[in-house]
Structures are given as C-alpha cells and as structure tokens.
C-alpha cells in the first residue's frame, strides 16, 4: 500500500496535468516553459533544505556566464533592465513590443548573442527609439558606473545596434583567427596562435593525469606578457564565487553522508584556490558518489563557448535521483561490457574493461548559469579524458525536463507536417517519448564512455571538429544499439517499433526539421546540429544505391522516408566504426573532411521550403524554462524545510534574478 501511494504520488502529476500550463511565453524563436519537480514532497526535510541551498548557489553564478559570453553583457543588461523599470513614456505600440522582445531574447541568451547560433541579436526597434527610451528613463535607473546618459548613448547604442560590432560570440570558420573573431570574453589581446602555443607549452606529454589546462581562467596579454586571470575567490569573478561558497558551506552541513560532505568541501577548496588539481580531485570524488539521492553540478564545466575549447562556462544543475526511472538505465549500464564487446568498432579501440558507467535518471530541481533558461536534457561528466578512463563517468538523463518538452509539444502540428505517413505519426505518439528517452540513455550512459584512444593520442587533436564528432560518436552508438534485439530481451522496450520511431525521427530531424533553427542562407554551426546532419546526410548518401532512405515529394513538400531499417542500422554501425577510428587515432584531416562534407552546408531550396512550412505552424524552434521556486520554511533563524512553487511569469523571474543574484561589477 505504501509503495503504491508513493508511486501514485511520484507520477500523480501526470494525471492532473490538464490544468498545469506547460508553456507560459513565446517570442522571436523562443518558447518558455515550466517544469515540475515530481517527488520533491517525498524527500526528507533535510534533503529539501539541502536542495534549497544548492538551488540558491545555482543562481549566484548567473552574472559569471553573462560576463563570459561577452564583456559588455552585464552593462547592457543593466541598461535595458533600467529602461524596463523606469521608462516614463508610452509602454505600448510596435517599438515598445520590439524592445520587450529584445529584452527577453537577451535574457534568454545570457547576453546579446543568440544562445544557439551565437550570432549577435539585432533589435527590431530603431536607434532613434532606443535614444528616446534612454532619454525618458530617469537617471536613477542607470548604474552610476555607466557614467551618465550621454556616455551610455555614445558607447552602448552602437554595441547594441551595429551588426559589425562583435557579430559572433563563437566563430569557428575555417581559416580565420578564431580567438580574435569571437566576441566571447575568454581572451583579451591574444591571438589564436598565441593562445594555442601558451597551452601547448604548458602541457607535459608524459603526464598521464593532466589537468584541464586553461579551464578556469581568462587568458590576457598585457605589456607583451601572457597570463591567466583565474576565476576563484580573490581572483576574477571572486565576488560571485564567494557567495556560491557561502551557500555551499551551508549545504555541506546538511550533506546526506560523509562522502557527499567531502565532495562539497573539495569543491569549496577548489573555488577558494582556483587550483585545477583540486578540481580533478573533486571530480573523482563526485564520480564515485553513487549513493546520495541529491546531487548537483556547480562550476566551470563545458567548453563549447570557447572556440579553442579550453575555457569552461559556468553552470549549475541541482537534482535528485528518480528511483523508478533509474531502473531502466541501470539495466543498460549493467550490460555495458556486452555493448562494448559487440560494438562495430575496431577491436583495437574497444575498452577491454568498461568501468564506472553509472547511469541514473534525475529530476531537476533548479537550473543555473549556462544551463538556464536553455537546458541540456542529459549530462555526462566529468569531461577530463583520463578521469573518465580511470574512474568512469556519471551519466544522467533529466526526465522531468524532457517530459515537460514532450507535454508542451503534443498537438502543435509539427509531426503531422513533416512525417510522411499517418502510421509514422501514430507510432510516434505511442512510442516517441520512450524512444527518445532510450536514445538519450544510450548516448549518455554508454556512447560517450565507450571506446579508447590509441597510445600517444591525447584527445584534443581534432580541435574545433572534436565536439561534433564526439556527439556523433555517442549518437551513433545509441542509434546502432536501439535497434538491437537485445533491447527487447532486456525488457527496455516492448518491440523494435520503438527503434523504428527513433530512426525515422532521427533522419527526419537531421535532414530537415532541425534546419528550422537555422536562418536561411546560413551554415550549420552548433556542434549537436552538425553531428545530426553529419549522420543523417552521410547515411542518406551512402544508402542511395539501395534506396535505404528515400526522398519523397508530395504537393510540393519534401519528406524523407526510411525504407530499410536493418540496412540503415548497418550504415550507423559503419559510420560509428569510422568516427571511432578518427577519434582514437586523432585523424584531424579525416574528421575535418567528414564534418565539412556532410555537417555544415545546407541545401538552400529545401531549407527555404522547410522554413515556410514551419512558419505556418507558428512554433518557436527553441525552448527554455523558468525555474520553480524553492521556498525556504524558516523557524527562528534557521531554514527547517522547503516547498516548491511554480511561478508563471518569465519577466518577473528574470527581473528578480537580476535584483537578487547580481554579485559582480559591470566589468570584470
Ligand atoms: Zn553528448
């Protein structure tokens, strides 16, 4: 009885979802949703308070990611929020609406560059209007550090409206100086060659446990000398990190067990010193903690925002394990060796012993930094290759986030528009959620962790092609195995129809629907998108003679239909084998050729058609989330418990965050 009640309570929300509003805002190419935290009430009060402190810490690094994305971001945010708060003119009409759209977009991207394409966001209002907005906002709404309205207009209006100033946050075009041409704030006065040489000199080729060079610092050149400004207490971003540490100390006192307490304390040590050895020690402790129910990421983690892939953006995810759904990934991870042994890759690159593939499904309680409002749906950490090899990695899928996506998307007409047949649509409604969940499990739990590098290969040889190829490797692993009869045997899916849904979806997305996120005439830039087109297009081309994937036309609309699932599976296997070889041997030229041939360029006519079809549906291609409120329950001066509330205003949450969690000066 108790068990049943718990189960009902965990999933109870699914029955009452009719009255829960998943999507709460839409503007430009963005839709804002909410996610629920099922199971929070079943945690102990101590766990709930722990989550409260970690959630506060998740929000305190918000300014860091803004500053990392572009050095003028915090100043611009303070100006446009000042206008929003204080503008005395008419708050209606086309120009005002355009201002609000701009403000919301900048919030969403944690800066003035698009969160996904990294192109500068250009406002839809006129320069004259911006001047008027500033003029009609009382001085007290602007930070005195900005030096008054005249200076604001002179310096910041061009930064906001001029498309030639800082046009791209991350520019990885071939043949340019990627450091100089990228607006991100990871380098100053430094060229790409100088930065690469700086870190090449630092690396010791015989070190089998190298730190992640450059991960937590800005590289600057002053008076002809290169040095790192380290992000730690007393260093760059020190004020925000101090606050994070203050909250982590509160959390450490509430840890569920000794191991978790040690983890938090090690993270604090790292934040205090900026010592990357301590970060590695922290990661090793963290990856070995399989016991704690509550878990979190808080730090400088992913390097996608640096064109050279050294510097990590600040992010946080607070979560707790979803015990029931974790069963699924446990089955997968328990069979990790079987998957590795049967993988279609060259035996030389197989791990003889797959270790530490832990897998769990989590319920997200709070998102912060680079994970907010736009969030990943899975995490696989740590990133350092040698730690993964020796200690394994931790993989999680964020089930309440994907579930929210799924619920918000039901019935928006997207699938009906791009799927060839009604049968495809029906199968999708039946198995789509399960199919994408299992794909994510395989990608995160096994895909990234499989395979090994050849002797002498360090793992950074593929440079800017490394990210899309790594994602392709993990996706291909998932695609290859989701169609394996073993999946049904293990009780993970009722039939291989689930895999067929995933194949159709993957090809449709890789060749068509993901392009709805790319501007007409532009190339594909983002690593995950490059990976998906690389796989889909390569298979389409290779399978042409056998008509494995067929391009169909109906009433002027294009569709891609998978004709032979088993043969498509073999193609996935072949490409996995090749990409594993490229990674394992560090074959830069072959990796570059795969990406440049299949992943980057877009068929203009098809793209145009897709955008027209998509426009009619009026769906924003990108989604993101507001956070639930974790509200502390206070007795005397201590927090004794916490509860969850679901706010429904994106604007209010953003304004509140700027007010409550601004710990950095406008320039750092
Ligand atoms: Zn991945």
XYZ file of C-alpha atoms and ligand atoms in Angstrom, residues 443-444 448 471 474 528, ligand 1:
7
model
C 24.036 8.233 -25.765
C 24.881 9.406 -22.256
C 30.421 8.893 -24.660
C 28.498 13.926 -30.277
C 27.694 8.962 -28.918
C 24.984 18.916 -31.877
Zn 26.528 14.124 -25.855
